[in-house]
PDB file of C-alpha atoms in Angstrom:
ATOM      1  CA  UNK F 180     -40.784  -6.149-185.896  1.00  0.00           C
ATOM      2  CA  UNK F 181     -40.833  -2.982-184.099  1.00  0.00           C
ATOM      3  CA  UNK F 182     -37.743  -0.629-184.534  1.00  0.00           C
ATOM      4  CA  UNK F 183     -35.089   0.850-181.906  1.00  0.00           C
ATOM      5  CA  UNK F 184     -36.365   4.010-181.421  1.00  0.00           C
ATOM      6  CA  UNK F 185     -39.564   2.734-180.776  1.00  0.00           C
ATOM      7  CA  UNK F 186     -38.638   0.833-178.411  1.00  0.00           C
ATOM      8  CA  UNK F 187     -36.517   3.532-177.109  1.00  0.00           C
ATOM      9  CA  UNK F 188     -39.159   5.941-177.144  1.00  0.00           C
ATOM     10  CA  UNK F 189     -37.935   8.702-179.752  1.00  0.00           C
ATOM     11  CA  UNK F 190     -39.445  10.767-181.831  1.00  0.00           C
ATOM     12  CA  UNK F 191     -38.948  10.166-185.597  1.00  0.00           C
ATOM     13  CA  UNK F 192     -38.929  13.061-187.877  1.00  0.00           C
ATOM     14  CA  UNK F 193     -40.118  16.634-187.802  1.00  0.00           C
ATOM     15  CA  UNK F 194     -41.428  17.751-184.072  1.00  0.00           C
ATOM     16  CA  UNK F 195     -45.359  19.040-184.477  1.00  0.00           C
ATOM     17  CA  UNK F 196     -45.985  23.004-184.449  1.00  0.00           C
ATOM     18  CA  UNK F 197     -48.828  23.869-185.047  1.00  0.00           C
ATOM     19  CA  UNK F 198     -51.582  24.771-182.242  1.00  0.00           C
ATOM     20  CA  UNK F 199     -54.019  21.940-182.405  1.00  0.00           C
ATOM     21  CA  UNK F 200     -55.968  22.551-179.582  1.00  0.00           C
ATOM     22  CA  UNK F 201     -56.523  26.537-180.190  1.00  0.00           C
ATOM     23  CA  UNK F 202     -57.922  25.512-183.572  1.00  0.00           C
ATOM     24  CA  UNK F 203     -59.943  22.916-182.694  1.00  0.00           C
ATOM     25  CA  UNK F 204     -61.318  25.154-180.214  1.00  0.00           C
ATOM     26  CA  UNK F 205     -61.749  27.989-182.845  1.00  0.00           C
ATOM     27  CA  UNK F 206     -63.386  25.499-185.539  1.00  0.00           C
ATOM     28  CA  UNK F 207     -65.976  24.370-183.359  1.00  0.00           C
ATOM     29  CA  UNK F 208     -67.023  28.159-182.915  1.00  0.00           C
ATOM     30  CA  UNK F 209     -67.811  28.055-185.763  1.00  0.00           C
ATOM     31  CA  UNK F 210     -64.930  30.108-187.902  1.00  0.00           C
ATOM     32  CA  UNK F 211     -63.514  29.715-191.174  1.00  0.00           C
ATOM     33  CA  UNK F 212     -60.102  27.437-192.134  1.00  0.00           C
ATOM     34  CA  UNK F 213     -58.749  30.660-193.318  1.00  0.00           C
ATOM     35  CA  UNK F 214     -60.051  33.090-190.394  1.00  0.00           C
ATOM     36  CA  UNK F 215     -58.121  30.599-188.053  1.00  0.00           C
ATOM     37  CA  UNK F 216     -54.983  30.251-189.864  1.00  0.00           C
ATOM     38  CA  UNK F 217     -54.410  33.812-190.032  1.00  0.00           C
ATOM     39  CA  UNK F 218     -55.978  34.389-186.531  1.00  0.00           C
ATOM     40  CA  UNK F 219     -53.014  31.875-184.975  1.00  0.00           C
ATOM     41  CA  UNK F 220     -50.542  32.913-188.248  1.00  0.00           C
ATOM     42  CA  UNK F 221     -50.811  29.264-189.137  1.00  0.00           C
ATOM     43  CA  UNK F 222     -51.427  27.473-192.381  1.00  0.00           C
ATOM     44  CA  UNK F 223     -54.680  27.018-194.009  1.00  0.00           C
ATOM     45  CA  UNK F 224     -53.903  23.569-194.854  1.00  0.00           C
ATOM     46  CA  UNK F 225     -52.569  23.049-191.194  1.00  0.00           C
ATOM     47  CA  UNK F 226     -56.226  23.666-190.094  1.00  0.00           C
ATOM     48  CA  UNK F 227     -57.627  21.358-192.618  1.00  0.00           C
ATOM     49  CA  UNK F 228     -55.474  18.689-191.484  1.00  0.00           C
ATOM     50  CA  UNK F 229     -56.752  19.677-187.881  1.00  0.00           C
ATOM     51  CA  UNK F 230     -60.098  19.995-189.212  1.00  0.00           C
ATOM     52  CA  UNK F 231     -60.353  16.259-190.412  1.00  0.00           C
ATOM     53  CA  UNK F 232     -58.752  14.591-187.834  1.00  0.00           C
ATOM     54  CA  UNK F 233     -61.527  15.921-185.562  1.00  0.00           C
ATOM     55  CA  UNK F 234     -64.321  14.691-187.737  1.00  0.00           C
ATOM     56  CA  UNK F 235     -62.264  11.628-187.704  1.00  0.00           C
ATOM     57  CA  UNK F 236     -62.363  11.439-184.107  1.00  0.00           C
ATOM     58  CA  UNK F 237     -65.691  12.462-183.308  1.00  0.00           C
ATOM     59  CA  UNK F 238     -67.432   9.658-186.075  1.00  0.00           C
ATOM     60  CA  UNK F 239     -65.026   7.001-184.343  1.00  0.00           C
ATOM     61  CA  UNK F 240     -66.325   7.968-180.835  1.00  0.00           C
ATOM     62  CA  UNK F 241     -69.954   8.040-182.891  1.00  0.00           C
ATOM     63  CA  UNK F 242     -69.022   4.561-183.365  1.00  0.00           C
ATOM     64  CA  UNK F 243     -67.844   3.515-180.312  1.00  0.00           C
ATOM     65  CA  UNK F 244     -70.777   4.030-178.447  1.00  0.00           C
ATOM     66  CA  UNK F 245     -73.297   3.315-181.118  1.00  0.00           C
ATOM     67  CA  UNK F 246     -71.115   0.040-179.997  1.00  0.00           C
ATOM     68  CA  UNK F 247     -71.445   0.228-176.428  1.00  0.00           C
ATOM     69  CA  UNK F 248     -75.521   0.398-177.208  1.00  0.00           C
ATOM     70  CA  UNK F 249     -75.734  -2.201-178.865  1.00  0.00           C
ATOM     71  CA  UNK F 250     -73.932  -4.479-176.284  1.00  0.00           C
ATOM     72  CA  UNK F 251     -76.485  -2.967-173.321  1.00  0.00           C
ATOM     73  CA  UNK F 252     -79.406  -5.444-172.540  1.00  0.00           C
ATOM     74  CA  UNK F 253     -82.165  -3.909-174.027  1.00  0.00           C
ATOM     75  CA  UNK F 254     -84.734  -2.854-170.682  1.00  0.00           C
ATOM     76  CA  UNK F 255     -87.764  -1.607-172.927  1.00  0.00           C
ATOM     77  CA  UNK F 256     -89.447  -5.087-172.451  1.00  0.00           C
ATOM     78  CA  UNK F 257     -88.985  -5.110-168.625  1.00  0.00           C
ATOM     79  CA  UNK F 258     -91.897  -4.604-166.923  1.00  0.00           C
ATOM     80  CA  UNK F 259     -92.808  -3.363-162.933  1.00  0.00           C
ATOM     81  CA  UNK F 260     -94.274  -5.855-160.762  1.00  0.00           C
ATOM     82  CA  UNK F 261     -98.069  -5.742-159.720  1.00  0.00           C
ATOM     83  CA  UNK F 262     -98.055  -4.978-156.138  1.00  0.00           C
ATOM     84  CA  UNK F 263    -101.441  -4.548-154.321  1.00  0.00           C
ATOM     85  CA  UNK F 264    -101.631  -1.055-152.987  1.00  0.00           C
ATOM     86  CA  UNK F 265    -102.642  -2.412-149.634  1.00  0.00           C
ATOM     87  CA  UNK F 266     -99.088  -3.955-148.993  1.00  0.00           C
ATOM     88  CA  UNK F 267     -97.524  -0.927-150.621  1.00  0.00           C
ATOM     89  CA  UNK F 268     -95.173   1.017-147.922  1.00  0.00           C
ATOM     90  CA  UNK F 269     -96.350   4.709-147.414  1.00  0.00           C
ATOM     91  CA  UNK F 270     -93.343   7.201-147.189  1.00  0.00           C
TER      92      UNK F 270
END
């Protein structure tokens, strides 16, 4: 059973502050949990939560196309025809 303000489309609690994509960006550059936090005057533990949802994301989009890979027909067996180079077309 899904509630009313689902349905309704509200939010439900506290309202999200803290900069997500400005650390992301800052964490793949390779700087410290603490560097960012004090470089956006966030928490440290703000950025960790940041931090793991992004590997989170990235190993289920690892997944999802080690998926998609594994449903492709595999071509490596396909081979070219022989065609005489007689009837071959010149270009």
């Amino acid at each position: 059973m899904t509630s009313r303000s689902s349905i309704w489309g509200k939010q439900i609690g506290r309202k999200k502050t803290r900069p997500s994509e400005l650390i992301r960006a800052l964490l793949k550059k390779g700087l410290s949990l603490r560097t960012v936090a004090a470089a956006l005057n966030t928490s440290h533990g703000s950025c960790s939560l940041e931090r793991s949802l992004m590997k989170k994301e990235e190993a289920e989009e690892k997944r999802r196309l080690a998926e998609e890979q594994k449903s492709l027909p595999d071509f490596s067996t396909i081979t070219a025809p022989n065609v005489p180079a007689e009837s071959a077309v010149a270009i």
